[in-house]
């Protein structure tokens, strides 16, 4: 009796897994966020390190999704722009000119890899 129950439960679990896999296959993954902010560990916790275009491969694991306005505020507040994806100069993600009202060329900041 217990073996029959176990076999029935295992079949049910397998059917659920198959349904879940089919549903995942039907639903495309969400697009990457437009902006992320990476954090660096400090002695007092974590601090914003740099702003990235969503999908940047240089963004560390410790990131938060942010809006365009938050990206602008972070860059204007002194958070560095990633030197790889250049969110302050990327076509389609141009933040330059919105920070200071001028031509918007920000000083280049070399991307530093944050050690975990």
mmCIF file of C-alpha atoms in Angstrom:
data_model
loop_
_atom_site.group_PDB
_atom_site.id
_atom_site.type_symbol
_atom_site.label_atom_id
_atom_site.label_comp_id
_atom_site.label_asym_id
_atom_site.label_seq_id
_atom_site.Cartn_x
_atom_site.Cartn_y
_atom_site.Cartn_z
ATOM 1 C CA UNK A 1 0.000 0.000 0.000
ATOM 2 C CA UNK A 2 2.767 2.439 0.916
ATOM 3 C CA UNK A 3 4.696 1.669 -2.272
ATOM 4 C CA UNK A 4 1.625 2.368 -4.362
ATOM 5 C CA UNK A 5 1.125 5.681 -2.546
ATOM 6 C CA UNK A 6 4.785 6.554 -3.017
ATOM 7 C CA UNK A 7 4.627 5.712 -6.743
ATOM 8 C CA UNK A 8 1.458 7.802 -7.158
ATOM 9 C CA UNK A 9 3.076 10.740 -5.336
ATOM 10 C CA UNK A 10 6.213 10.497 -7.464
ATOM 11 C CA UNK A 11 4.116 10.502 -10.672
ATOM 12 C CA UNK A 12 2.193 13.531 -9.411
ATOM 13 C CA UNK A 13 5.457 15.369 -8.646
ATOM 14 C CA UNK A 14 6.837 14.544 -12.103
ATOM 15 C CA UNK A 15 3.639 15.793 -13.774
ATOM 16 C CA UNK A 16 3.858 19.059 -11.816
ATOM 17 C CA UNK A 17 7.492 19.505 -12.814
ATOM 18 C CA UNK A 18 6.630 18.940 -16.476
ATOM 19 C CA UNK A 19 3.772 21.468 -16.313
ATOM 20 C CA UNK A 20 6.036 24.017 -14.635
ATOM 21 C CA UNK A 21 8.730 23.497 -17.290
ATOM 22 C CA UNK A 22 6.149 23.922 -20.068
ATOM 23 C CA UNK A 23 4.867 27.131 -18.503
ATOM 24 C CA UNK A 24 8.378 28.541 -18.194
ATOM 25 C CA UNK A 25 9.035 27.678 -21.833
ATOM 26 C CA UNK A 26 5.850 29.515 -22.904
ATOM 27 C CA UNK A 27 6.671 32.670 -20.941
ATOM 28 C CA UNK A 28 9.705 34.580 -22.199
ATOM 29 C CA UNK A 29 12.044 35.949 -19.543
ATOM 30 C CA UNK A 30 11.503 39.564 -18.574
ATOM 31 C CA UNK A 31 13.705 42.108 -20.339
ATOM 32 C CA UNK A 32 16.743 43.311 -18.420
ATOM 33 C CA UNK A 33 16.174 46.456 -16.390
ATOM 34 C CA UNK A 34 17.167 49.761 -17.966
ATOM 35 C CA UNK A 35 19.427 50.691 -15.038
ATOM 36 C CA UNK A 36 21.095 49.025 -12.074
ATOM 37 C CA UNK A 37 23.248 50.336 -9.270
ATOM 38 C CA UNK A 38 26.023 48.147 -7.901
ATOM 39 C CA UNK A 39 27.055 48.225 -4.271
ATOM 40 C CA UNK A 40 30.433 47.829 -2.623
ATOM 41 C CA UNK A 41 30.985 46.480 0.870
ATOM 42 C CA UNK A 42 32.455 48.969 3.291
ATOM 43 C CA UNK A 43 33.280 48.924 6.979
ATOM 44 C CA UNK A 44 29.890 50.543 7.640
ATOM 45 C CA UNK A 45 27.807 48.278 5.417
ATOM 46 C CA UNK A 46 27.351 48.719 1.692
ATOM 47 C CA UNK A 47 27.649 51.871 -0.372
ATOM 48 C CA UNK A 48 26.668 52.634 -3.979
ATOM 49 C CA UNK A 49 29.650 51.936 -6.215
ATOM 50 C CA UNK A 50 28.600 52.504 -9.814
ATOM 51 C CA UNK A 51 25.619 52.824 -12.159
ATOM 52 C CA UNK A 52 25.208 50.366 -15.058
ATOM 53 C CA UNK A 53 22.971 49.976 -18.071
ATOM 54 C CA UNK A 54 20.720 46.980 -17.493
ATOM 55 C CA UNK A 55 22.331 43.808 -18.791
ATOM 56 C CA UNK A 56 25.894 45.056 -18.308
ATOM 57 C CA UNK A 57 28.101 42.055 -17.692
ATOM 58 C CA UNK A 58 30.368 44.067 -15.408
ATOM 59 C CA UNK A 59 27.618 44.693 -12.850
ATOM 60 C CA UNK A 60 28.371 42.843 -9.665
ATOM 61 C CA UNK A 61 25.995 40.431 -7.980
ATOM 62 C CA UNK A 62 25.019 43.025 -5.386
ATOM 63 C CA UNK A 63 22.796 45.307 -7.473
ATOM 64 C CA UNK A 64 19.423 47.010 -7.229
ATOM 65 C CA UNK A 65 17.125 47.812 -10.138
ATOM 66 C CA UNK A 66 16.659 51.566 -10.401
ATOM 67 C CA UNK A 67 14.649 54.021 -12.467
ATOM 68 C CA UNK A 68 16.033 56.608 -14.861
ATOM 69 C CA UNK A 69 15.455 59.312 -12.253
ATOM 70 C CA UNK A 70 17.344 57.313 -9.627
ATOM 71 C CA UNK A 71 20.207 56.757 -12.086
ATOM 72 C CA UNK A 72 20.376 60.488 -12.769
ATOM 73 C CA UNK A 73 20.322 61.279 -9.051
ATOM 74 C CA UNK A 74 23.034 58.718 -8.308
ATOM 75 C CA UNK A 75 25.328 60.030 -11.073
ATOM 76 C CA UNK A 76 24.702 63.637 -10.042
ATOM 77 C CA UNK A 77 25.394 62.655 -6.430
ATOM 78 C CA UNK A 78 28.859 61.354 -7.250
ATOM 79 C CA UNK A 79 28.253 57.663 -7.907
ATOM 80 C CA UNK A 80 30.527 56.579 -10.744
ATOM 81 C CA UNK A 81 29.314 55.477 -14.151
ATOM 82 C CA UNK A 82 30.522 52.054 -15.239
ATOM 83 C CA UNK A 83 33.515 52.445 -17.534
ATOM 84 C CA UNK A 84 32.443 49.417 -19.566
ATOM 85 C CA UNK A 85 28.782 50.118 -20.437
ATOM 86 C CA UNK A 86 29.019 53.920 -19.958
ATOM 87 C CA UNK A 87 25.399 54.567 -18.912
ATOM 88 C CA UNK A 88 26.101 58.292 -19.140
ATOM 89 C CA UNK A 89 26.946 57.958 -22.844
ATOM 90 C CA UNK A 90 25.153 54.822 -24.108
ATOM 91 C CA UNK A 91 22.888 55.325 -27.145
ATOM 92 C CA UNK A 92 19.285 54.888 -26.100
ATOM 93 C CA UNK A 93 20.252 55.368 -22.474
ATOM 94 C CA UNK A 94 21.744 58.826 -22.719
ATOM 95 C CA UNK A 95 21.861 60.536 -19.387
ATOM 96 C CA UNK A 96 24.337 63.215 -20.439
ATOM 97 C CA UNK A 97 23.002 66.717 -20.628
ATOM 98 C CA UNK A 98 20.357 65.897 -18.058
ATOM 99 C CA UNK A 99 22.836 66.089 -15.205
ATOM 100 C CA UNK A 100 24.165 69.610 -15.561
ATOM 101 C CA UNK A 101 22.284 71.121 -18.488
ATOM 102 C CA UNK A 102 25.485 71.474 -20.536
ATOM 103 C CA UNK A 103 26.839 69.140 -23.170
ATOM 104 C CA UNK A 104 26.749 66.613 -20.352
ATOM 105 C CA UNK A 105 30.153 65.080 -20.809
ATOM 106 C CA UNK A 106 30.984 63.542 -17.492
ATOM 107 C CA UNK A 107 34.531 62.802 -16.455
ATOM 108 C CA UNK A 108 35.509 59.299 -17.455
ATOM 109 C CA UNK A 109 35.572 56.899 -14.537
ATOM 110 C CA UNK A 110 37.513 53.689 -14.888
ATOM 111 C CA UNK A 111 35.456 50.700 -13.851
ATOM 112 C CA UNK A 112 36.922 48.937 -10.847
ATOM 113 C CA UNK A 113 36.019 45.343 -10.108
ATOM 114 C CA UNK A 114 34.676 45.129 -6.590
ATOM 115 C CA UNK A 115 36.071 42.220 -4.653
ATOM 116 C CA UNK A 116 33.428 40.243 -2.804
#
